[in-house]
Amino acid sequence: SIILLMDTKDSMAKIKGIYAGADDYVERPFDPAEFLARVKASFVRMTRDLDANPLTKLPGNISVLKEMESRLKSQSLFAVGYLDLNKFKEFNDLHGFEMGDKVIVFTAEVIMKALKECGESNDFLGHIGGDDFIFVTSVDKWEAVSQQIVDEFETGKKVFYSPEDIQRGFVVAKNRQGEVSKIPLVGVSIAVLSNELRMFSHVGQIGQIAAELKHYAKSLGGSVYVKDRRK
């Protein structure tokens, strides 16, 4: 991180410094407390940028871990949704990774829209990697958010298929074994957990339960959401 110490108040010189690669500037003489604050802010921005998923620009694993630890520490009620795509590997095989990236970006946009329209102002969305996402919302909003994600995904995914594929509900193509088969259309599975009925001791516990629940959601086929209601 580069911070310029400048003796001039010339705005053009400051602009040239930023365009040359500096992250910030401080005019001399400077207040030590202000300078320290700017240095800390610069490191926060750098860490956030490095953590962001390069495809969707959403917060990555480091930010996800911090958010979950913060929620657990606050001991407030929350709901967390783990989301990934069904038959995404098959979609990549058929249409290529470039088209697969477009589906991932589309999925991110669907989740962001649902959180904005149905969620809370302090909701969180992270991109764990690949086709795996995580969102955190309130215990009152998780179902509305999940339902909109499913509805919007099912409607929007049609642009990635031909009308014939949409009508059939599957694609006729060769699988990885070279055999002609019926390949289901890509869908979205959401596993939702909350701390209403059970307390979580650490983030790893949440991830383990979510993995089990997501496996069940995938077994149902299509685009679905399921919630853990066990005590």
mmCIF file with all atom_site columns, C-alpha atoms in Angstrom:
data_model
loop_
_atom_site.group_PDB
_atom_site.id
_atom_site.type_symbol
_atom_site.label_atom_id
_atom_site.label_alt_id
_atom_site.label_comp_id
_atom_site.label_asym_id
_atom_site.label_entity_id
_atom_site.label_seq_id
_atom_site.pdbx_PDB_ins_code
_atom_site.Cartn_x
_atom_site.Cartn_y
_atom_site.Cartn_z
_atom_site.occupancy
_atom_site.B_iso_or_equiv
_atom_site.pdbx_formal_charge
_atom_site.auth_seq_id
_atom_site.auth_comp_id
_atom_site.auth_asym_id
_atom_site.auth_atom_id
_atom_site.pdbx_PDB_model_num
ATOM 1   C CA . SER A 1 1   ? 0.000   0.000   0.000   1.00 0.00 ? 1   SER A CA 1
ATOM 2   C CA . ILE A 1 2   ? 1.437   3.404   -1.038  1.00 0.00 ? 2   ILE A CA 1
ATOM 3   C CA . ILE A 1 3   ? 0.559   6.666   0.744   1.00 0.00 ? 3   ILE A CA 1
ATOM 4   C CA . LEU A 1 4   ? 2.086   9.895   -0.560  1.00 0.00 ? 4   LEU A CA 1
ATOM 5   C CA . LEU A 1 5   ? 3.344   12.599  1.819   1.00 0.00 ? 5   LEU A CA 1
ATOM 6   C CA . MET A 1 6   ? 2.798   15.857  -0.080  1.00 0.00 ? 6   MET A CA 1
ATOM 7   C CA . ASP A 1 7   ? 3.987   19.404  0.596   1.00 0.00 ? 7   ASP A CA 1
ATOM 8   C CA . THR A 1 8   ? 1.694   20.911  -2.005  1.00 0.00 ? 8   THR A CA 1
ATOM 9   C CA . LYS A 1 9   ? -1.993  21.677  -2.068  1.00 0.00 ? 9   LYS A CA 1
ATOM 10  C CA . ASP A 1 10  ? -2.009  21.493  -5.862  1.00 0.00 ? 10  ASP A CA 1
ATOM 11  C CA . SER A 1 11  ? -4.922  19.207  -6.714  1.00 0.00 ? 11  SER A CA 1
ATOM 12  C CA . MET A 1 12  ? -3.362  18.225  -10.060 1.00 0.00 ? 12  MET A CA 1
ATOM 13  C CA . ALA A 1 13  ? -0.256  16.918  -8.313  1.00 0.00 ? 13  ALA A CA 1
ATOM 14  C CA . LYS A 1 14  ? -2.446  14.808  -6.027  1.00 0.00 ? 14  LYS A CA 1
ATOM 15  C CA . ILE A 1 15  ? -4.385  13.430  -8.993  1.00 0.00 ? 15  ILE A CA 1
ATOM 16  C CA . LYS A 1 16  ? -1.146  12.556  -10.816 1.00 0.00 ? 16  LYS A CA 1
ATOM 17  C CA . GLY A 1 17  ? 0.107   10.748  -7.702  1.00 0.00 ? 17  GLY A CA 1
ATOM 18  C CA . ILE A 1 18  ? -3.060  8.633   -7.482  1.00 0.00 ? 18  ILE A CA 1
ATOM 19  C CA . TYR A 1 19  ? -2.930  7.787   -11.191 1.00 0.00 ? 19  TYR A CA 1
ATOM 20  C CA . ALA A 1 20  ? 0.740   6.834   -10.796 1.00 0.00 ? 20  ALA A CA 1
ATOM 21  C CA . GLY A 1 21  ? -0.284  4.075   -8.399  1.00 0.00 ? 21  GLY A CA 1
ATOM 22  C CA . ALA A 1 22  ? -0.595  5.635   -4.935  1.00 0.00 ? 22  ALA A CA 1
ATOM 23  C CA . ASP A 1 23  ? -3.473  4.462   -2.743  1.00 0.00 ? 23  ASP A CA 1
ATOM 24  C CA . ASP A 1 24  ? -3.858  7.698   -0.757  1.00 0.00 ? 24  ASP A CA 1
ATOM 25  C CA . TYR A 1 25  ? -2.096  10.950  0.152   1.00 0.00 ? 25  TYR A CA 1
ATOM 26  C CA . VAL A 1 26  ? -1.495  13.045  3.256   1.00 0.00 ? 26  VAL A CA 1
ATOM 27  C CA . GLU A 1 27  ? -0.556  16.725  3.253   1.00 0.00 ? 27  GLU A CA 1
ATOM 28  C CA . ARG A 1 28  ? 2.401   17.836  5.361   1.00 0.00 ? 28  ARG A CA 1
ATOM 29  C CA . PRO A 1 29  ? 2.486   18.846  8.134   1.00 0.00 ? 29  PRO A CA 1
ATOM 30  C CA . PHE A 1 30  ? 0.148   16.038  9.149   1.00 0.00 ? 30  PHE A CA 1
ATOM 31  C CA . ASP A 1 31  ? -1.512  14.885  12.324  1.00 0.00 ? 31  ASP A CA 1
ATOM 32  C CA . PRO A 1 32  ? -0.017  11.522  13.433  1.00 0.00 ? 32  PRO A CA 1
ATOM 33  C CA . ALA A 1 33  ? -3.439  10.178  14.438  1.00 0.00 ? 33  ALA A CA 1
ATOM 34  C CA . GLU A 1 34  ? -4.912  11.030  11.031  1.00 0.00 ? 34  GLU A CA 1
ATOM 35  C CA . PHE A 1 35  ? -1.930  9.466   9.259   1.00 0.00 ? 35  PHE A CA 1
ATOM 36  C CA . LEU A 1 36  ? -2.284  6.244   11.286  1.00 0.00 ? 36  LEU A CA 1
ATOM 37  C CA . ALA A 1 37  ? -6.015  6.133   10.517  1.00 0.00 ? 37  ALA A CA 1
ATOM 38  C CA . ARG A 1 38  ? -5.307  6.484   6.786   1.00 0.00 ? 38  ARG A CA 1
ATOM 39  C CA . VAL A 1 39  ? -2.702  3.710   6.922   1.00 0.00 ? 39  VAL A CA 1
ATOM 40  C CA . LYS A 1 40  ? -5.147  1.363   8.681   1.00 0.00 ? 40  LYS A CA 1
ATOM 41  C CA . ALA A 1 41  ? -7.915  2.227   6.208   1.00 0.00 ? 41  ALA A CA 1
ATOM 42  C CA . SER A 1 42  ? -5.584  1.500   3.313   1.00 0.00 ? 42  SER A CA 1
ATOM 43  C CA . PHE A 1 43  ? -4.747  -1.951  4.708   1.00 0.00 ? 43  PHE A CA 1
ATOM 44  C CA . VAL A 1 44  ? -8.453  -2.699  5.205   1.00 0.00 ? 44  VAL A CA 1
ATOM 45  C CA . ARG A 1 45  ? -9.162  -1.806  1.563   1.00 0.00 ? 45  ARG A CA 1
ATOM 46  C CA . MET A 1 46  ? -6.221  -3.892  0.369   1.00 0.00 ? 46  MET A CA 1
ATOM 47  C CA . THR A 1 47  ? -7.305  -6.942  2.402   1.00 0.00 ? 47  THR A CA 1
ATOM 48  C CA . ARG A 1 48  ? -10.887 -6.580  1.161   1.00 0.00 ? 48  ARG A CA 1
ATOM 49  C CA . ASP A 1 49  ? -9.772  -6.327  -2.467  1.00 0.00 ? 49  ASP A CA 1
ATOM 50  C CA . LEU A 1 50  ? -7.499  -9.367  -2.170  1.00 0.00 ? 50  LEU A CA 1
ATOM 51  C CA . ASP A 1 51  ? -10.281 -11.382 -0.531  1.00 0.00 ? 51  ASP A CA 1
ATOM 52  C CA . ALA A 1 52  ? -12.941 -10.476 -3.105  1.00 0.00 ? 52  ALA A CA 1
ATOM 53  C CA . ASN A 1 53  ? -13.917 -13.166 -5.602  1.00 0.00 ? 53  ASN A CA 1
ATOM 54  C CA . PRO A 1 54  ? -12.409 -12.146 -8.967  1.00 0.00 ? 54  PRO A CA 1
ATOM 55  C CA . LEU A 1 55  ? -15.524 -13.125 -10.921 1.00 0.00 ? 55  LEU A CA 1
ATOM 56  C CA . THR A 1 56  ? -18.380 -11.669 -8.864  1.00 0.00 ? 56  THR A CA 1
ATOM 57  C CA . LYS A 1 57  ? -16.360 -9.169  -6.738  1.00 0.00 ? 57  LYS A CA 1
ATOM 58  C CA . LEU A 1 58  ? -18.262 -10.457 -3.703  1.00 0.00 ? 58  LEU A CA 1
ATOM 59  C CA . PRO A 1 59  ? -16.502 -10.975 -0.332  1.00 0.00 ? 59  PRO A CA 1
ATOM 60  C CA . GLY A 1 60  ? -14.539 -14.223 -0.192  1.00 0.00 ? 60  GLY A CA 1
ATOM 61  C CA . ASN A 1 61  ? -13.681 -16.796 2.462   1.00 0.00 ? 61  ASN A CA 1
ATOM 62  C CA . ILE A 1 62  ? -11.857 -14.465 4.865   1.00 0.00 ? 62  ILE A CA 1
ATOM 63  C CA . SER A 1 63  ? -14.771 -12.039 4.958   1.00 0.00 ? 63  SER A CA 1
ATOM 64  C CA . VAL A 1 64  ? -17.266 -14.901 5.259   1.00 0.00 ? 64  VAL A CA 1
ATOM 65  C CA . LEU A 1 65  ? -15.400 -16.293 8.273   1.00 0.00 ? 65  LEU A CA 1
ATOM 66  C CA . LYS A 1 66  ? -15.242 -12.877 9.958   1.00 0.00 ? 66  LYS A CA 1
ATOM 67  C CA . GLU A 1 67  ? -18.942 -12.269 9.355   1.00 0.00 ? 67  GLU A CA 1
ATOM 68  C CA . MET A 1 68  ? -19.953 -15.633 10.788  1.00 0.00 ? 68  MET A CA 1
ATOM 69  C CA . GLU A 1 69  ? -17.703 -15.240 13.832  1.00 0.00 ? 69  GLU A CA 1
ATOM 70  C CA . SER A 1 70  ? -19.153 -11.775 14.411  1.00 0.00 ? 70  SER A CA 1
ATOM 71  C CA . ARG A 1 71  ? -22.723 -13.107 14.247  1.00 0.00 ? 71  ARG A CA 1
ATOM 72  C CA . LEU A 1 72  ? -21.915 -15.900 16.697  1.00 0.00 ? 72  LEU A CA 1
ATOM 73  C CA . LYS A 1 73  ? -20.190 -13.513 19.079  1.00 0.00 ? 73  LYS A CA 1
ATOM 74  C CA . SER A 1 74  ? -23.134 -11.084 19.067  1.00 0.00 ? 74  SER A CA 1
ATOM 75  C CA . GLN A 1 75  ? -25.476 -13.912 20.163  1.00 0.00 ? 75  GLN A CA 1
ATOM 76  C CA . SER A 1 76  ? -28.276 -12.340 18.144  1.00 0.00 ? 76  SER A CA 1
ATOM 77  C CA . LEU A 1 77  ? -30.720 -14.404 16.084  1.00 0.00 ? 77  LEU A CA 1
ATOM 78  C CA . PHE A 1 78  ? -29.775 -14.938 12.446  1.00 0.00 ? 78  PHE A CA 1
ATOM 79  C CA . ALA A 1 79  ? -30.372 -17.289 9.524   1.00 0.00 ? 79  ALA A CA 1
ATOM 80  C CA . VAL A 1 80  ? -27.626 -18.401 7.165   1.00 0.00 ? 80  VAL A CA 1
ATOM 81  C CA . GLY A 1 81  ? -28.188 -19.856 3.717   1.00 0.00 ? 81  GLY A CA 1
ATOM 82  C CA . TYR A 1 82  ? -25.643 -22.026 1.907   1.00 0.00 ? 82  TYR A CA 1
ATOM 83  C CA . LEU A 1 83  ? -26.361 -22.073 -1.822  1.00 0.00 ? 83  LEU A CA 1
ATOM 84  C CA . ASP A 1 84  ? -24.900 -23.907 -4.777  1.00 0.00 ? 84  ASP A CA 1
ATOM 85  C CA . LEU A 1 85  ? -25.970 -25.088 -8.219  1.00 0.00 ? 85  LEU A CA 1
ATOM 86  C CA . ASN A 1 86  ? -27.255 -28.504 -9.246  1.00 0.00 ? 86  ASN A CA 1
ATOM 87  C CA . LYS A 1 87  ? -25.854 -30.092 -12.415 1.00 0.00 ? 87  LYS A CA 1
ATOM 88  C CA . PHE A 1 88  ? -23.379 -27.242 -12.837 1.00 0.00 ? 88  PHE A CA 1
ATOM 89  C CA . LYS A 1 89  ? -20.467 -29.509 -13.818 1.00 0.00 ? 89  LYS A CA 1
ATOM 90  C CA . GLU A 1 90  ? -22.652 -31.032 -16.525 1.00 0.00 ? 90  GLU A CA 1
ATOM 91  C CA . PHE A 1 91  ? -23.594 -27.526 -17.703 1.00 0.00 ? 91  PHE A CA 1
ATOM 92  C CA . ASN A 1 92  ? -19.901 -26.610 -17.989 1.00 0.00 ? 92  ASN A CA 1
ATOM 93  C CA . ASP A 1 93  ? -19.202 -29.789 -19.952 1.00 0.00 ? 93  ASP A CA 1
ATOM 94  C CA . LEU A 1 94  ? -21.976 -28.955 -22.418 1.00 0.00 ? 94  LEU A CA 1
ATOM 95  C CA . HIS A 1 95  ? -21.577 -25.199 -22.776 1.00 0.00 ? 95  HIS A CA 1
ATOM 96  C CA . GLY A 1 96  ? -18.017 -24.388 -21.710 1.00 0.00 ? 96  GLY A CA 1
ATOM 97  C CA . PHE A 1 97  ? -16.507 -22.517 -18.777 1.00 0.00 ? 97  PHE A CA 1
ATOM 98  C CA . GLU A 1 98  ? -17.174 -19.074 -20.225 1.00 0.00 ? 98  GLU A CA 1
ATOM 99  C CA . MET A 1 99  ? -20.919 -19.756 -20.240 1.00 0.00 ? 99  MET A CA 1
ATOM 100 C CA . GLY A 1 100 ? -20.547 -21.340 -16.806 1.00 0.00 ? 100 GLY A CA 1
ATOM 101 C CA . ASP A 1 101 ? -19.046 -18.087 -15.499 1.00 0.00 ? 101 ASP A CA 1
ATOM 102 C CA . LYS A 1 102 ? -22.073 -16.215 -16.828 1.00 0.00 ? 102 LYS A CA 1
ATOM 103 C CA . VAL A 1 103 ? -24.373 -18.541 -14.872 1.00 0.00 ? 103 VAL A CA 1
ATOM 104 C CA . ILE A 1 104 ? -22.354 -17.871 -11.691 1.00 0.00 ? 104 ILE A CA 1
ATOM 105 C CA . VAL A 1 105 ? -22.557 -14.093 -12.196 1.00 0.00 ? 105 VAL A CA 1
ATOM 106 C CA . PHE A 1 106 ? -26.285 -14.427 -12.892 1.00 0.00 ? 106 PHE A CA 1
ATOM 107 C CA . THR A 1 107 ? -26.700 -16.414 -9.664  1.00 0.00 ? 107 THR A CA 1
ATOM 108 C CA . ALA A 1 108 ? -24.873 -13.735 -7.666  1.00 0.00 ? 108 ALA A CA 1
ATOM 109 C CA . GLU A 1 109 ? -27.146 -11.055 -9.135  1.00 0.00 ? 109 GLU A CA 1
ATOM 110 C CA . VAL A 1 110 ? -30.256 -13.080 -8.262  1.00 0.00 ? 110 VAL A CA 1
ATOM 111 C CA . ILE A 1 111 ? -29.162 -13.459 -4.622  1.00 0.00 ? 111 ILE A CA 1
ATOM 112 C CA . MET A 1 112 ? -28.212 -9.779  -4.313  1.00 0.00 ? 112 MET A CA 1
ATOM 113 C CA . LYS A 1 113 ? -31.589 -8.721  -5.685  1.00 0.00 ? 113 LYS A CA 1
ATOM 114 C CA . ALA A 1 114 ? -33.479 -11.036 -3.316  1.00 0.00 ? 114 ALA A CA 1
ATOM 115 C CA . LEU A 1 115 ? -31.581 -9.749  -0.280  1.00 0.00 ? 115 LEU A CA 1
ATOM 116 C CA . LYS A 1 116 ? -32.148 -6.151  -1.326  1.00 0.00 ? 116 LYS A CA 1
ATOM 117 C CA . GLU A 1 117 ? -35.884 -6.579  -1.955  1.00 0.00 ? 117 GLU A CA 1
ATOM 118 C CA . CYS A 1 118 ? -36.799 -9.112  0.758   1.00 0.00 ? 118 CYS A CA 1
ATOM 119 C CA . GLY A 1 119 ? -34.021 -8.959  3.341   1.00 0.00 ? 119 GLY A CA 1
ATOM 120 C CA . GLU A 1 120 ? -32.587 -6.574  5.922   1.00 0.00 ? 120 GLU A CA 1
ATOM 121 C CA . SER A 1 121 ? -30.184 -3.641  5.567   1.00 0.00 ? 121 SER A CA 1
ATOM 122 C CA . ASN A 1 122 ? -27.405 -5.498  7.405   1.00 0.00 ? 122 ASN A CA 1
ATOM 123 C CA . ASP A 1 123 ? -27.648 -8.728  5.383   1.00 0.00 ? 123 ASP A CA 1
ATOM 124 C CA . PHE A 1 124 ? -24.427 -10.298 4.112   1.00 0.00 ? 124 PHE A CA 1
ATOM 125 C CA . LEU A 1 125 ? -23.580 -12.113 0.877   1.00 0.00 ? 125 LEU A CA 1
ATOM 126 C CA . GLY A 1 126 ? -20.317 -13.932 0.254   1.00 0.00 ? 126 GLY A CA 1
ATOM 127 C CA . HIS A 1 127 ? -18.925 -16.022 -2.592  1.00 0.00 ? 127 HIS A CA 1
ATOM 128 C CA . ILE A 1 128 ? -17.089 -19.023 -1.143  1.00 0.00 ? 128 ILE A CA 1
ATOM 129 C CA . GLY A 1 129 ? -15.814 -20.057 -4.584  1.00 0.00 ? 129 GLY A CA 1
ATOM 130 C CA . GLY A 1 130 ? -17.006 -21.811 -7.730  1.00 0.00 ? 130 GLY A CA 1
ATOM 131 C CA . ASP A 1 131 ? -20.793 -22.076 -7.576  1.00 0.00 ? 131 ASP A CA 1
ATOM 132 C CA . ASP A 1 132 ? -20.934 -21.871 -3.756  1.00 0.00 ? 132 ASP A CA 1
ATOM 133 C CA . PHE A 1 133 ? -22.459 -18.808 -2.059  1.00 0.00 ? 133 PHE A CA 1
ATOM 134 C CA . ILE A 1 134 ? -23.479 -17.931 1.496   1.00 0.00 ? 134 ILE A CA 1
ATOM 135 C CA . PHE A 1 135 ? -25.942 -15.308 2.691   1.00 0.00 ? 135 PHE A CA 1
ATOM 136 C CA . VAL A 1 136 ? -26.906 -14.171 6.180   1.00 0.00 ? 136 VAL A CA 1
ATOM 137 C CA . THR A 1 137 ? -30.243 -12.559 6.944   1.00 0.00 ? 137 THR A CA 1
ATOM 138 C CA . SER A 1 138 ? -32.781 -12.396 9.775   1.00 0.00 ? 138 SER A CA 1
ATOM 139 C CA . VAL A 1 139 ? -34.880 -15.303 11.031  1.00 0.00 ? 139 VAL A CA 1
ATOM 140 C CA . ASP A 1 140 ? -37.952 -13.420 9.766   1.00 0.00 ? 140 ASP A CA 1
ATOM 141 C CA . LYS A 1 141 ? -36.700 -12.875 6.204   1.00 0.00 ? 141 LYS A CA 1
ATOM 142 C CA . TRP A 1 142 ? -34.894 -16.067 5.200   1.00 0.00 ? 142 TRP A CA 1
ATOM 143 C CA . GLU A 1 143 ? -37.936 -17.732 3.623   1.00 0.00 ? 143 GLU A CA 1
ATOM 144 C CA . ALA A 1 144 ? -38.953 -14.737 1.515   1.00 0.00 ? 144 ALA A CA 1
ATOM 145 C CA . VAL A 1 145 ? -35.340 -14.343 0.374   1.00 0.00 ? 145 VAL A CA 1
ATOM 146 C CA . SER A 1 146 ? -34.988 -18.046 -0.462  1.00 0.00 ? 146 SER A CA 1
ATOM 147 C CA . GLN A 1 147 ? -38.305 -18.192 -2.321  1.00 0.00 ? 147 GLN A CA 1
ATOM 148 C CA . GLN A 1 148 ? -37.399 -15.202 -4.473  1.00 0.00 ? 148 GLN A CA 1
ATOM 149 C CA . ILE A 1 149 ? -33.995 -16.686 -5.282  1.00 0.00 ? 149 ILE A CA 1
ATOM 150 C CA . VAL A 1 150 ? -35.623 -19.923 -6.461  1.00 0.00 ? 150 VAL A CA 1
ATOM 151 C CA . ASP A 1 151 ? -38.298 -18.088 -8.495  1.00 0.00 ? 151 ASP A CA 1
ATOM 152 C CA . GLU A 1 152 ? -35.891 -15.613 -10.103 1.00 0.00 ? 152 GLU A CA 1
ATOM 153 C CA . PHE A 1 153 ? -33.343 -18.324 -10.890 1.00 0.00 ? 153 PHE A CA 1
ATOM 154 C CA . GLU A 1 154 ? -35.894 -20.583 -12.552 1.00 0.00 ? 154 GLU A CA 1
ATOM 155 C CA . THR A 1 155 ? -37.201 -17.711 -14.662 1.00 0.00 ? 155 THR A CA 1
ATOM 156 C CA . GLY A 1 156 ? -33.821 -16.248 -15.576 1.00 0.00 ? 156 GLY A CA 1
ATOM 157 C CA . LYS A 1 157 ? -32.002 -19.478 -16.365 1.00 0.00 ? 157 LYS A CA 1
ATOM 158 C CA . LYS A 1 158 ? -34.044 -19.860 -19.546 1.00 0.00 ? 158 LYS A CA 1
ATOM 159 C CA . VAL A 1 159 ? -31.657 -17.534 -21.408 1.00 0.00 ? 159 VAL A CA 1
ATOM 160 C CA . PHE A 1 160 ? -28.949 -20.207 -21.108 1.00 0.00 ? 160 PHE A CA 1
ATOM 161 C CA . TYR A 1 161 ? -30.984 -22.891 -22.871 1.00 0.00 ? 161 TYR A CA 1
ATOM 162 C CA . SER A 1 162 ? -32.878 -23.345 -26.104 1.00 0.00 ? 162 SER A CA 1
ATOM 163 C CA . PRO A 1 163 ? -36.709 -23.208 -26.021 1.00 0.00 ? 163 PRO A CA 1
ATOM 164 C CA . GLU A 1 164 ? -36.741 -26.930 -26.791 1.00 0.00 ? 164 GLU A CA 1
ATOM 165 C CA . ASP A 1 165 ? -34.549 -27.733 -23.782 1.00 0.00 ? 165 ASP A CA 1
ATOM 166 C CA . ILE A 1 166 ? -36.751 -25.601 -21.532 1.00 0.00 ? 166 ILE A CA 1
ATOM 167 C CA . GLN A 1 167 ? -39.891 -27.335 -22.773 1.00 0.00 ? 167 GLN A CA 1
ATOM 168 C CA . ARG A 1 168 ? -38.405 -30.810 -22.273 1.00 0.00 ? 168 ARG A CA 1
ATOM 169 C CA . GLY A 1 169 ? -36.894 -29.940 -18.908 1.00 0.00 ? 169 GLY A CA 1
ATOM 170 C CA . PHE A 1 170 ? -33.587 -31.583 -19.810 1.00 0.00 ? 170 PHE A CA 1
ATOM 171 C CA . VAL A 1 171 ? -30.837 -31.619 -22.426 1.00 0.00 ? 171 VAL A CA 1
ATOM 172 C CA . VAL A 1 172 ? -30.175 -34.644 -24.627 1.00 0.00 ? 172 VAL A CA 1
ATOM 173 C CA . ALA A 1 173 ? -26.391 -34.938 -24.904 1.00 0.00 ? 173 ALA A CA 1
ATOM 174 C CA . LYS A 1 174 ? -23.435 -37.200 -24.234 1.00 0.00 ? 174 LYS A CA 1
ATOM 175 C CA . ASN A 1 175 ? -22.386 -37.501 -20.609 1.00 0.00 ? 175 ASN A CA 1
ATOM 176 C CA . ARG A 1 176 ? -18.793 -37.804 -19.346 1.00 0.00 ? 176 ARG A CA 1
ATOM 177 C CA . GLN A 1 177 ? -18.820 -41.508 -20.214 1.00 0.00 ? 177 GLN A CA 1
ATOM 178 C CA . GLY A 1 178 ? -19.677 -40.696 -23.828 1.00 0.00 ? 178 GLY A CA 1
ATOM 179 C CA . GLU A 1 179 ? -23.190 -42.077 -23.542 1.00 0.00 ? 179 GLU A CA 1
ATOM 180 C CA . VAL A 1 180 ? -26.220 -40.183 -24.833 1.00 0.00 ? 180 VAL A CA 1
ATOM 181 C CA . SER A 1 181 ? -28.373 -39.310 -21.848 1.00 0.00 ? 181 SER A CA 1
ATOM 182 C CA . LYS A 1 182 ? -30.957 -36.883 -20.489 1.00 0.00 ? 182 LYS A CA 1
ATOM 183 C CA . ILE A 1 183 ? -29.118 -34.212 -18.494 1.00 0.00 ? 183 ILE A CA 1
ATOM 184 C CA . PRO A 1 184 ? -31.311 -32.153 -16.125 1.00 0.00 ? 184 PRO A CA 1
ATOM 185 C CA . LEU A 1 185 ? -31.273 -28.379 -16.371 1.00 0.00 ? 185 LEU A CA 1
ATOM 186 C CA . VAL A 1 186 ? -29.147 -26.470 -13.889 1.00 0.00 ? 186 VAL A CA 1
ATOM 187 C CA . GLY A 1 187 ? -30.932 -25.601 -10.639 1.00 0.00 ? 187 GLY A CA 1
ATOM 188 C CA . VAL A 1 188 ? -30.240 -23.956 -7.289  1.00 0.00 ? 188 VAL A CA 1
ATOM 189 C CA . SER A 1 189 ? -30.173 -25.662 -3.868  1.00 0.00 ? 189 SER A CA 1
ATOM 190 C CA . ILE A 1 190 ? -30.341 -23.640 -0.649  1.00 0.00 ? 190 ILE A CA 1
ATOM 191 C CA . ALA A 1 191 ? -29.712 -25.080 2.825   1.00 0.00 ? 191 ALA A CA 1
ATOM 192 C CA . VAL A 1 192 ? -30.834 -22.703 5.586   1.00 0.00 ? 192 VAL A CA 1
ATOM 193 C CA . LEU A 1 193 ? -29.863 -22.864 9.252   1.00 0.00 ? 193 LEU A CA 1
ATOM 194 C CA . SER A 1 194 ? -30.716 -20.566 12.135  1.00 0.00 ? 194 SER A CA 1
ATOM 195 C CA . ASN A 1 195 ? -29.947 -20.307 15.839  1.00 0.00 ? 195 ASN A CA 1
ATOM 196 C CA . GLU A 1 196 ? -33.607 -20.127 16.850  1.00 0.00 ? 196 GLU A CA 1
ATOM 197 C CA . LEU A 1 197 ? -33.820 -23.721 18.096  1.00 0.00 ? 197 LEU A CA 1
ATOM 198 C CA . ARG A 1 198 ? -30.151 -24.601 18.591  1.00 0.00 ? 198 ARG A CA 1
ATOM 199 C CA . MET A 1 199 ? -27.000 -22.716 19.557  1.00 0.00 ? 199 MET A CA 1
ATOM 200 C CA . PHE A 1 200 ? -23.855 -22.983 17.450  1.00 0.00 ? 200 PHE A CA 1
ATOM 201 C CA . SER A 1 201 ? -20.520 -23.111 19.240  1.00 0.00 ? 201 SER A CA 1
ATOM 202 C CA . HIS A 1 202 ? -18.302 -22.358 16.224  1.00 0.00 ? 202 HIS A CA 1
ATOM 203 C CA . VAL A 1 203 ? -18.379 -21.684 12.489  1.00 0.00 ? 203 VAL A CA 1
ATOM 204 C CA . GLY A 1 204 ? -17.215 -25.202 11.606  1.00 0.00 ? 204 GLY A CA 1
ATOM 205 C CA . GLN A 1 205 ? -20.307 -26.668 13.244  1.00 0.00 ? 205 GLN A CA 1
ATOM 206 C CA . ILE A 1 206 ? -22.530 -24.513 11.035  1.00 0.00 ? 206 ILE A CA 1
ATOM 207 C CA . GLY A 1 207 ? -20.666 -25.618 7.918   1.00 0.00 ? 207 GLY A CA 1
ATOM 208 C CA . GLN A 1 208 ? -20.930 -29.298 8.819   1.00 0.00 ? 208 GLN A CA 1
ATOM 209 C CA . ILE A 1 209 ? -24.687 -29.163 9.397   1.00 0.00 ? 209 ILE A CA 1
ATOM 210 C CA . ALA A 1 210 ? -25.161 -27.097 6.235   1.00 0.00 ? 210 ALA A CA 1
ATOM 211 C CA . ALA A 1 211 ? -23.261 -29.686 4.161   1.00 0.00 ? 211 ALA A CA 1
ATOM 212 C CA . GLU A 1 212 ? -25.594 -32.443 5.368   1.00 0.00 ? 212 GLU A CA 1
ATOM 213 C CA . LEU A 1 213 ? -28.670 -30.343 4.688   1.00 0.00 ? 213 LEU A CA 1
ATOM 214 C CA . LYS A 1 214 ? -27.458 -29.276 1.257   1.00 0.00 ? 214 LYS A CA 1
ATOM 215 C CA . HIS A 1 215 ? -26.909 -32.920 0.316   1.00 0.00 ? 215 HIS A CA 1
ATOM 216 C CA . TYR A 1 216 ? -30.539 -33.572 1.180   1.00 0.00 ? 216 TYR A CA 1
ATOM 217 C CA . ALA A 1 217 ? -31.702 -30.526 -0.816  1.00 0.00 ? 217 ALA A CA 1
ATOM 218 C CA . LYS A 1 218 ? -29.833 -31.752 -3.886  1.00 0.00 ? 218 LYS A CA 1
ATOM 219 C CA . SER A 1 219 ? -31.500 -35.156 -3.636  1.00 0.00 ? 219 SER A CA 1
ATOM 220 C CA . LEU A 1 220 ? -34.893 -33.477 -4.147  1.00 0.00 ? 220 LEU A CA 1
ATOM 221 C CA . GLY A 1 221 ? -33.989 -32.277 -7.653  1.00 0.00 ? 221 GLY A CA 1
ATOM 222 C CA . GLY A 1 222 ? -34.857 -28.963 -9.298  1.00 0.00 ? 222 GLY A CA 1
ATOM 223 C CA . SER A 1 223 ? -34.500 -25.622 -7.542  1.00 0.00 ? 223 SER A CA 1
ATOM 224 C CA . VAL A 1 224 ? -35.385 -25.875 -3.848  1.00 0.00 ? 224 VAL A CA 1
ATOM 225 C CA . TYR A 1 225 ? -34.667 -24.519 -0.401  1.00 0.00 ? 225 TYR A CA 1
ATOM 226 C CA . VAL A 1 226 ? -34.783 -26.488 2.840   1.00 0.00 ? 226 VAL A CA 1
ATOM 227 C CA . LYS A 1 227 ? -34.352 -25.413 6.454   1.00 0.00 ? 227 LYS A CA 1
ATOM 228 C CA . ASP A 1 228 ? -32.903 -27.280 9.395   1.00 0.00 ? 228 ASP A CA 1
ATOM 229 C CA . ARG A 1 229 ? -35.628 -27.457 12.055  1.00 0.00 ? 229 ARG A CA 1
ATOM 230 C CA . ARG A 1 230 ? -33.875 -29.885 14.404  1.00 0.00 ? 230 ARG A CA 1
ATOM 231 C CA . LYS A 1 231 ? -33.214 -28.888 18.007  1.00 0.00 ? 231 LYS A CA 1
#
